[in-house]
PDB file of N, CA and C in Angstrom:
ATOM      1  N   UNK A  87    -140.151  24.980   2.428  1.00  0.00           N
ATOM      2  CA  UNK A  87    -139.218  25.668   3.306  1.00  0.00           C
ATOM      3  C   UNK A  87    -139.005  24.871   4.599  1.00  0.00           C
ATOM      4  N   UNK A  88    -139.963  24.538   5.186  1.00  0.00           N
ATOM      5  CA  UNK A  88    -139.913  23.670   6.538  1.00  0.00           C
ATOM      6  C   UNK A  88    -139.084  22.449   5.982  1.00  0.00           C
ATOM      7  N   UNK A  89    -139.010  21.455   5.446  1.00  0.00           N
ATOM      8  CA  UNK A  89    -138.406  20.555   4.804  1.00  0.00           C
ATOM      9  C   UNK A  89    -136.698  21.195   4.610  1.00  0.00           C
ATOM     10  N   UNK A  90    -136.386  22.067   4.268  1.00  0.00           N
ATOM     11  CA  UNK A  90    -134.807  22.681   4.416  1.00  0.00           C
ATOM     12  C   UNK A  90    -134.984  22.440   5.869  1.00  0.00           C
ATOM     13  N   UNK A  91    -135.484  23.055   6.349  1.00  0.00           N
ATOM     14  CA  UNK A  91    -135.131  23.062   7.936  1.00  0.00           C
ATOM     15  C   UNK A  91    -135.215  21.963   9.300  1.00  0.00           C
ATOM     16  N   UNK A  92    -136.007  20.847   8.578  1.00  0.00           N
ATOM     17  CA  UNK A  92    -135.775  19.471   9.333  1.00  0.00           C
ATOM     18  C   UNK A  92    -134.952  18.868   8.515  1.00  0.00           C
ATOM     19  N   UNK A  93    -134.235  18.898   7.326  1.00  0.00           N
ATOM     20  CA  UNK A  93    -133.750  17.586   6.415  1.00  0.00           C
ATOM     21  C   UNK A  93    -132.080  17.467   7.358  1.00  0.00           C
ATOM     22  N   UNK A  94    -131.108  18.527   7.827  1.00  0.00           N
ATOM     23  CA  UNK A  94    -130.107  18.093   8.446  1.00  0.00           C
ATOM     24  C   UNK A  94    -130.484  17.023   9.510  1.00  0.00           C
ATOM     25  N   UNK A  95    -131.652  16.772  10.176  1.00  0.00           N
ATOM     26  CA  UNK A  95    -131.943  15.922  11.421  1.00  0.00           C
ATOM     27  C   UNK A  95    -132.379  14.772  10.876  1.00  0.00           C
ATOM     28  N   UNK A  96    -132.564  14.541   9.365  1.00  0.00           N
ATOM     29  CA  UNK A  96    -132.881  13.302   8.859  1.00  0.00           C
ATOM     30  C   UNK A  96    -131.845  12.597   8.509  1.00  0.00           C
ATOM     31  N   UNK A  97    -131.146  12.266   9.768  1.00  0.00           N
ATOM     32  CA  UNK A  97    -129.817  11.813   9.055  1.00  0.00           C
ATOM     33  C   UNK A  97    -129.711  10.163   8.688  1.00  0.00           C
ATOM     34  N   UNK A  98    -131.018   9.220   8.345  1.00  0.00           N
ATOM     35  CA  UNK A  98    -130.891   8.198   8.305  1.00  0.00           C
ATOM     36  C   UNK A  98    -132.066   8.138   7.347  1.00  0.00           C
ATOM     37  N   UNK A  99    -132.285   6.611   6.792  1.00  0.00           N
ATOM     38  CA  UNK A  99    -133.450   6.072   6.516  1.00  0.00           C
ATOM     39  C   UNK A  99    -134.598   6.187   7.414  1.00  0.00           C
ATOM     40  N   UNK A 100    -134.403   5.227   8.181  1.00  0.00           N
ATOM     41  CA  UNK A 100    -135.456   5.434   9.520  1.00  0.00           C
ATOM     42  C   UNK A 100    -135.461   6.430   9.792  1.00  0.00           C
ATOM     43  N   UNK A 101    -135.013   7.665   9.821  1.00  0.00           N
ATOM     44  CA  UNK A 101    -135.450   9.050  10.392  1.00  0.00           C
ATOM     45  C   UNK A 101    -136.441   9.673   9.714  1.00  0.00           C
ATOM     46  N   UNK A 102    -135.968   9.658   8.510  1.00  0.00           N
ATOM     47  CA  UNK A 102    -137.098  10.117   6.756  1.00  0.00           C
ATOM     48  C   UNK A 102    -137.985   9.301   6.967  1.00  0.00           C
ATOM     49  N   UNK A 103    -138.735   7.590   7.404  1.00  0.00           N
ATOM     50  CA  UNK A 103    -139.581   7.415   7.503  1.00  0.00           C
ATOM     51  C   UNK A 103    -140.309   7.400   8.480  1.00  0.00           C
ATOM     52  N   UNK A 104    -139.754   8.031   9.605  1.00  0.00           N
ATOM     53  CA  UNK A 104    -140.262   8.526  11.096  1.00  0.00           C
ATOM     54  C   UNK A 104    -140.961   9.546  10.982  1.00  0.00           C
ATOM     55  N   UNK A 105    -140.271  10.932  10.037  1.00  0.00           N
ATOM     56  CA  UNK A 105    -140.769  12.059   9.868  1.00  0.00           C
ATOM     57  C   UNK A 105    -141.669  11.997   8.482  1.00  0.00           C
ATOM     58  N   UNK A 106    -143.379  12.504   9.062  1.00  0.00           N
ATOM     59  CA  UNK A 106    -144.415  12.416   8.045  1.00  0.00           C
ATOM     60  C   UNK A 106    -143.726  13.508   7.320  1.00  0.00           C
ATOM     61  N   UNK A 107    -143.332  14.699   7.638  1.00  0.00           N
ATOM     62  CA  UNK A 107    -142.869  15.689   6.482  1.00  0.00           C
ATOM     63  C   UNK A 107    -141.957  14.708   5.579  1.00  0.00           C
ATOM     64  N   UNK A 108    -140.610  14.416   5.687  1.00  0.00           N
ATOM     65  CA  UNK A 108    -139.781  14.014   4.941  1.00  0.00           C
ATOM     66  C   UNK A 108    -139.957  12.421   4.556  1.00  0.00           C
ATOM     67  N   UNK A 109    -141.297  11.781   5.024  1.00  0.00           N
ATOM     68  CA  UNK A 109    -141.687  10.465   4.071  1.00  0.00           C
ATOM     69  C   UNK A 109    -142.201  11.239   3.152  1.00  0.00           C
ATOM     70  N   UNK A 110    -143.421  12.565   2.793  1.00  0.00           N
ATOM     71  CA  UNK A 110    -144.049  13.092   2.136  1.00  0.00           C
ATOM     72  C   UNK A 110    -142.808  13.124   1.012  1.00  0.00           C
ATOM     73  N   UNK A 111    -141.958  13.993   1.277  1.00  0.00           N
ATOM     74  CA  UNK A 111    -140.957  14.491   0.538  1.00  0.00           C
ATOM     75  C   UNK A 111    -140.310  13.310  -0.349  1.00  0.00           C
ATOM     76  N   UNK A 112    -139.926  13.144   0.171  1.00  0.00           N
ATOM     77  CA  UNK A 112    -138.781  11.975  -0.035  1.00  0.00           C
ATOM     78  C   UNK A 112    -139.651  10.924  -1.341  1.00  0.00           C
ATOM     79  N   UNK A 113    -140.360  10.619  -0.853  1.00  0.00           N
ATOM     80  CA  UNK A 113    -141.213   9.220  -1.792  1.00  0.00           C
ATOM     81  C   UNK A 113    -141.540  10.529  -2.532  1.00  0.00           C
ATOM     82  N   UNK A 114    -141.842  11.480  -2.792  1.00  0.00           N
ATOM     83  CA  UNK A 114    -142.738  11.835  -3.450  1.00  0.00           C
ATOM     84  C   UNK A 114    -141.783  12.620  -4.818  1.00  0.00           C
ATOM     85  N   UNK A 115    -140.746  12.845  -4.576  1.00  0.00           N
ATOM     86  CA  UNK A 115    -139.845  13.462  -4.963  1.00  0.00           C
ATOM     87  C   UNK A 115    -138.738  12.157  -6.032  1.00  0.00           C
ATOM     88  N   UNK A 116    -139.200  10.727  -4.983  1.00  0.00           N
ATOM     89  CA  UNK A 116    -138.076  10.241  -6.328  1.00  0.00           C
ATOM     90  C   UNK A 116    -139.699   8.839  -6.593  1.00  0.00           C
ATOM     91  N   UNK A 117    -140.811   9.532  -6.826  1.00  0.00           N
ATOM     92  CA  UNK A 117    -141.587   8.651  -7.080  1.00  0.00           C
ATOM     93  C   UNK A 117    -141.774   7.331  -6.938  1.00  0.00           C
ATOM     94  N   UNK A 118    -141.793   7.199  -5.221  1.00  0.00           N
ATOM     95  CA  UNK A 118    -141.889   5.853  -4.244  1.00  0.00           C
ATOM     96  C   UNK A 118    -143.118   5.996  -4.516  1.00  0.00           C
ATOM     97  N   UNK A 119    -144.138   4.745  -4.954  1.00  0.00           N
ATOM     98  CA  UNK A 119    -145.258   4.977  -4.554  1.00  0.00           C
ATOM     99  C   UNK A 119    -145.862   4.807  -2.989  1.00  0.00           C
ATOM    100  N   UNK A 120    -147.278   5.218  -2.433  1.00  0.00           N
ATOM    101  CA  UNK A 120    -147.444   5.673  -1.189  1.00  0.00           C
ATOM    102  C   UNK A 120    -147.673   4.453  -0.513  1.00  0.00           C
ATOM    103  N   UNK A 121    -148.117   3.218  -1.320  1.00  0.00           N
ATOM    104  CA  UNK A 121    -148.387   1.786  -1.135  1.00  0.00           C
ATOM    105  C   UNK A 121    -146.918   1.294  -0.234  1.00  0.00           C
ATOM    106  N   UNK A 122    -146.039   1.421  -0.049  1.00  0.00           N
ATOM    107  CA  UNK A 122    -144.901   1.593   0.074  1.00  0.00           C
ATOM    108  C   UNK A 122    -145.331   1.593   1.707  1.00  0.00           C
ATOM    109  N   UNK A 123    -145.803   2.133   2.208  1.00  0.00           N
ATOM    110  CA  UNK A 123    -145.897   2.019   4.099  1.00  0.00           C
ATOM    111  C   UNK A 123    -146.880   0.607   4.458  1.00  0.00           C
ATOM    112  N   UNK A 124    -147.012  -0.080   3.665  1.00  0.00           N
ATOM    113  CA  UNK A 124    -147.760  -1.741   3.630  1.00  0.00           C
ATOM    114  C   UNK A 124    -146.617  -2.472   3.494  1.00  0.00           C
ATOM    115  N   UNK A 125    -145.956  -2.213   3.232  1.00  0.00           N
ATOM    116  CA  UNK A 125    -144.359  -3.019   2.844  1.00  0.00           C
ATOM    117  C   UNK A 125    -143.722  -2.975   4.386  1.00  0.00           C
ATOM    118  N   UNK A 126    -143.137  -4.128   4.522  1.00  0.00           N
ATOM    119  CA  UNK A 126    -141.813  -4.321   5.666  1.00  0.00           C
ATOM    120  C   UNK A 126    -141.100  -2.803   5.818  1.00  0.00           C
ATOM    121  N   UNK A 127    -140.116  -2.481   7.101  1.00  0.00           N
ATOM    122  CA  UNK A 127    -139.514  -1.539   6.919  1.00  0.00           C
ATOM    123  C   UNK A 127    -137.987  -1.787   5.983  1.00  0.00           C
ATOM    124  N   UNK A 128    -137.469  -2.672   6.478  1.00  0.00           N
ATOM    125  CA  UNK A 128    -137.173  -3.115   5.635  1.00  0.00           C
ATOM    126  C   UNK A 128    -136.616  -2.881   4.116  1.00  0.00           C
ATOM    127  N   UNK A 129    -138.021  -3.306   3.745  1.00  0.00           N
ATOM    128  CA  UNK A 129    -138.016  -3.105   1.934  1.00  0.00           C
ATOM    129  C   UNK A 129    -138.079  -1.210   1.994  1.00  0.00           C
ATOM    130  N   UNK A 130    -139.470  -0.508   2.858  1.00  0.00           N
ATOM    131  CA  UNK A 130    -139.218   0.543   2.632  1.00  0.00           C
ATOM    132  C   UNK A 130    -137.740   1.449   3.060  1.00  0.00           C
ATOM    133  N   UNK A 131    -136.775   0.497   4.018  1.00  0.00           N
ATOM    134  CA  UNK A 131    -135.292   1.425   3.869  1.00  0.00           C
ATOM    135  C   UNK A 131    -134.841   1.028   2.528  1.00  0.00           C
ATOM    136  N   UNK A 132    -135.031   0.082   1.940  1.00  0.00           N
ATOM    137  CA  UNK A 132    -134.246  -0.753   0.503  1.00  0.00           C
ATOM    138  C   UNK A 132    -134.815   0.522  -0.577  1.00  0.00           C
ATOM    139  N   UNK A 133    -136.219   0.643  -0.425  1.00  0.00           N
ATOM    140  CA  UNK A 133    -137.104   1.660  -1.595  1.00  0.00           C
ATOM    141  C   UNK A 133    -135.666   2.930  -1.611  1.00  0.00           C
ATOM    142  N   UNK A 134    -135.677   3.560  -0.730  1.00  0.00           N
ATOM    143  CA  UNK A 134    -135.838   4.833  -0.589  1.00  0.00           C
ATOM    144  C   UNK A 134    -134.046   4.771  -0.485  1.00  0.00           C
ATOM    145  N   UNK A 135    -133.018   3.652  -0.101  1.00  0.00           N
ATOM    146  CA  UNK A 135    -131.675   3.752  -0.454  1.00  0.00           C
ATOM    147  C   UNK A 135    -131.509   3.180  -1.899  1.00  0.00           C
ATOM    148  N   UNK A 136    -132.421   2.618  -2.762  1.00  0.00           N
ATOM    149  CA  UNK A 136    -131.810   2.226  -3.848  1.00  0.00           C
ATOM    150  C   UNK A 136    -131.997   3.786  -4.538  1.00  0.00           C
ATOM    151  N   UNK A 137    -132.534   4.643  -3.696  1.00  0.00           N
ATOM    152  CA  UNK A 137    -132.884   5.676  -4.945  1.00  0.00           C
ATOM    153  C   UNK A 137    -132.209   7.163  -4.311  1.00  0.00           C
ATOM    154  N   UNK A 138    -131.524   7.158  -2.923  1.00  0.00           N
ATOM    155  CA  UNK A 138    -131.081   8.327  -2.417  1.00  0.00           C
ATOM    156  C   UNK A 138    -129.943   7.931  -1.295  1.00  0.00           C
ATOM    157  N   UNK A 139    -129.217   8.610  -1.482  1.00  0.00           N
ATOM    158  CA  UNK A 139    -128.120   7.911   0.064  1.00  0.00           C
ATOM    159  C   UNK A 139    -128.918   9.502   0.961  1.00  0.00           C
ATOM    160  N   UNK A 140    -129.116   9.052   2.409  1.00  0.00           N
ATOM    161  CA  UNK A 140    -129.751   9.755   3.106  1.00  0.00           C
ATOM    162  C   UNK A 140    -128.578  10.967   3.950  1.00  0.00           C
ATOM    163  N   UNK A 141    -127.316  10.343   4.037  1.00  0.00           N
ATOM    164  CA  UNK A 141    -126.539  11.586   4.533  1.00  0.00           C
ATOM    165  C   UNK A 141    -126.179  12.693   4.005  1.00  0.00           C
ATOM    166  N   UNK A 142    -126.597  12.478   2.456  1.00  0.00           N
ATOM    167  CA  UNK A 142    -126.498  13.688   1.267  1.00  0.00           C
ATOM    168  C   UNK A 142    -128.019  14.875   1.866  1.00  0.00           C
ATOM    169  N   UNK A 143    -128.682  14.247   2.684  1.00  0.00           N
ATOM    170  CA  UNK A 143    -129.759  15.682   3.229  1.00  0.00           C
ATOM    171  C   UNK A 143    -128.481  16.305   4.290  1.00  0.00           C
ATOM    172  N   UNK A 144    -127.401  16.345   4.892  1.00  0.00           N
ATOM    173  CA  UNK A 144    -126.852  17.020   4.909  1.00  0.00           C
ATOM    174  C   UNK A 144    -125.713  18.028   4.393  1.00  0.00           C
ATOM    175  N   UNK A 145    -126.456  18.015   3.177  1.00  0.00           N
ATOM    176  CA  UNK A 145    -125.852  18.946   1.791  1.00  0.00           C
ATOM    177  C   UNK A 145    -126.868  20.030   1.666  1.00  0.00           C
ATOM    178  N   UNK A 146    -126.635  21.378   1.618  1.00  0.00           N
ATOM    179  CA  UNK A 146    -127.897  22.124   1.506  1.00  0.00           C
ATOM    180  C   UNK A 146    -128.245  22.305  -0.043  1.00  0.00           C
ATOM    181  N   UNK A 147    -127.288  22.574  -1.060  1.00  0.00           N
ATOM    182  CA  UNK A 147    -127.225  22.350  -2.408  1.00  0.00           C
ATOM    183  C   UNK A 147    -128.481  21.092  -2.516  1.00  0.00           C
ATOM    184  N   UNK A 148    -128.031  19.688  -2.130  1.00  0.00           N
ATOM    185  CA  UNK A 148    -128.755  18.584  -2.618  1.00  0.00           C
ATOM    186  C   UNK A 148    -130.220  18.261  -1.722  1.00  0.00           C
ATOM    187  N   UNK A 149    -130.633  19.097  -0.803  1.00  0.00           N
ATOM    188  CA  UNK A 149    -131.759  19.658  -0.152  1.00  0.00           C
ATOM    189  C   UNK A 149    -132.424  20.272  -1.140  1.00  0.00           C
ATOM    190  N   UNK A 150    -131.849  21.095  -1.504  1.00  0.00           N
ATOM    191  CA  UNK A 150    -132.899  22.280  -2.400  1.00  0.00           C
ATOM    192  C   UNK A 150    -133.267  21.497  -4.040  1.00  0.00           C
ATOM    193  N   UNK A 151    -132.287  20.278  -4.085  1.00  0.00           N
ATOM    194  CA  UNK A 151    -132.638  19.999  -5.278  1.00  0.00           C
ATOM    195  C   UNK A 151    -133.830  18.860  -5.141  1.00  0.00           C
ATOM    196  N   UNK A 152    -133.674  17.854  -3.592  1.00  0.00           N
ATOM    197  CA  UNK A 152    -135.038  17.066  -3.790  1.00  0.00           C
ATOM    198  C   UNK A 152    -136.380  18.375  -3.674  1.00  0.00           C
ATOM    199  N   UNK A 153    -136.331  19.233  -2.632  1.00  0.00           N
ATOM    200  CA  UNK A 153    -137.283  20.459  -2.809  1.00  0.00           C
ATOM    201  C   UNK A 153    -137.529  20.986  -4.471  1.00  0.00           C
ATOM    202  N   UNK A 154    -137.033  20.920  -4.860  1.00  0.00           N
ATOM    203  CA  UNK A 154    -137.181  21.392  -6.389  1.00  0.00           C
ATOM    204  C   UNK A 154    -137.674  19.775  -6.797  1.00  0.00           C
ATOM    205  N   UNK A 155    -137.330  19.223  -6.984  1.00  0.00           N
ATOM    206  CA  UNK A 155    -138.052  17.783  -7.491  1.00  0.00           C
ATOM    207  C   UNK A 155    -139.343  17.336  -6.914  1.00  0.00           C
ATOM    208  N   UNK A 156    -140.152  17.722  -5.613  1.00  0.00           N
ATOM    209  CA  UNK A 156    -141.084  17.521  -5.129  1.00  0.00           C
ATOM    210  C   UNK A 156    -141.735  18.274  -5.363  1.00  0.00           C
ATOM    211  N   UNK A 157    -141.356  19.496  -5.741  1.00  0.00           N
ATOM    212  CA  UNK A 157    -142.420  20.307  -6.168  1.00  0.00           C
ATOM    213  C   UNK A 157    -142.573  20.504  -7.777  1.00  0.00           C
ATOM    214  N   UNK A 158    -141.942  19.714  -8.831  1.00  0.00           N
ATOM    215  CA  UNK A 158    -141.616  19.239 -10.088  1.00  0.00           C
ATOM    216  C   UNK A 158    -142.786  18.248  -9.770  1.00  0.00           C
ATOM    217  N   UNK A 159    -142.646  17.059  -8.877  1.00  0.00           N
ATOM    218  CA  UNK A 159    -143.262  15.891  -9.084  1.00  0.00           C
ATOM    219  C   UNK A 159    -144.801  16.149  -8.342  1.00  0.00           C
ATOM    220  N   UNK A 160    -144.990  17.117  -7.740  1.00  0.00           N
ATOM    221  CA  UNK A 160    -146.486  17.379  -7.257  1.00  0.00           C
ATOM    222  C   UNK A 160    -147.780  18.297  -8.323  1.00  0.00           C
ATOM    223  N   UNK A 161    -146.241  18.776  -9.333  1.00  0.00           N
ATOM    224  CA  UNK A 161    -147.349  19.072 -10.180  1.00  0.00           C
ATOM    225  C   UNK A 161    -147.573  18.286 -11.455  1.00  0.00           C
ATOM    226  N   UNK A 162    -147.013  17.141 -11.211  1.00  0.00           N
ATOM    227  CA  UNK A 162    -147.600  16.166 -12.179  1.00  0.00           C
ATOM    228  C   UNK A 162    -145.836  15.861 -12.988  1.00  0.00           C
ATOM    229  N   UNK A 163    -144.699  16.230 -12.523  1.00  0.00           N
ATOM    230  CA  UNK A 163    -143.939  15.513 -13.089  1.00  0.00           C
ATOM    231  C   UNK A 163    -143.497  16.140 -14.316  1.00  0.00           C
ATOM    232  N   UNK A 164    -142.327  16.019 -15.000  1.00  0.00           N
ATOM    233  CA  UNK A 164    -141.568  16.837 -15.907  1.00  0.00           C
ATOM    234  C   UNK A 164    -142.049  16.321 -17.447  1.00  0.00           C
ATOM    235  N   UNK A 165    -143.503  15.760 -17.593  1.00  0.00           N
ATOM    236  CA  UNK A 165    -143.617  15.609 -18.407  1.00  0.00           C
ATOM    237  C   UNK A 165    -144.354  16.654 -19.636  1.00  0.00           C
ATOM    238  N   UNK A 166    -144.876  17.514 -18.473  1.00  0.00           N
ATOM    239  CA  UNK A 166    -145.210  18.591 -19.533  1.00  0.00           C
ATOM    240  C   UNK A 166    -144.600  19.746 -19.422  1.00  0.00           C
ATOM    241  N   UNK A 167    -143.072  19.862 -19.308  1.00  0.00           N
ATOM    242  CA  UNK A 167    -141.784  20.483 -19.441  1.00  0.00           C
ATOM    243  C   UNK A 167    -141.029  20.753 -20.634  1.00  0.00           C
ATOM    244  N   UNK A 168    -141.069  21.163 -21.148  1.00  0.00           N
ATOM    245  CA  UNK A 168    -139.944  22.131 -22.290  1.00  0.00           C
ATOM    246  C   UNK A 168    -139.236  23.136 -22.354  1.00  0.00           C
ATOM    247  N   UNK A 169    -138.209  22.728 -22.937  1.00  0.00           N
ATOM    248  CA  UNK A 169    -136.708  23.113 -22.833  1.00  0.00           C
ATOM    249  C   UNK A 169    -136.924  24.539 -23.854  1.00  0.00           C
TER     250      UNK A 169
END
């Protein structure tokens, strides 16, 4: 819930990796690994735009869907999921 409510102020790369909530989120949700903050910033804006354009957190629809994917990917990922 807190994550809906900071993601409009993440309106950049560097903002998502400024904010420990929305690095949590973010990497964790499109499976950045955490090794990833040893890396240049750099590479970690490259990580995290090859896999999300960051002005789409001001979509509340596409908010709720990385929230639904982080909490998909914290419990181990859609692999023990059936349709």
């Amino acid at each position: 819930m807190l994550f809906k409510e900071i993601a409009p102020g993440l309106k950049d790369t560097i903002s998502i990796l400024s904010s420990p909530l929305g690095r949590e989120i973010i990497t964790t949700a499109f499976n950045i690994p955490k090794q990833i903050a040893v890396q240049s910033i750099e590479a970690q804006v490259k990580a995290i735009k090859q896999r999300m354009n960051p002005s789409k957190l001001q979509t509340p629809s596409f908010v709720n869907t990385i929230a639904e994917r982080y909490l998909i990917m914290l419990n181990g990922g859609t692999s023990g999921v059936t349709a």
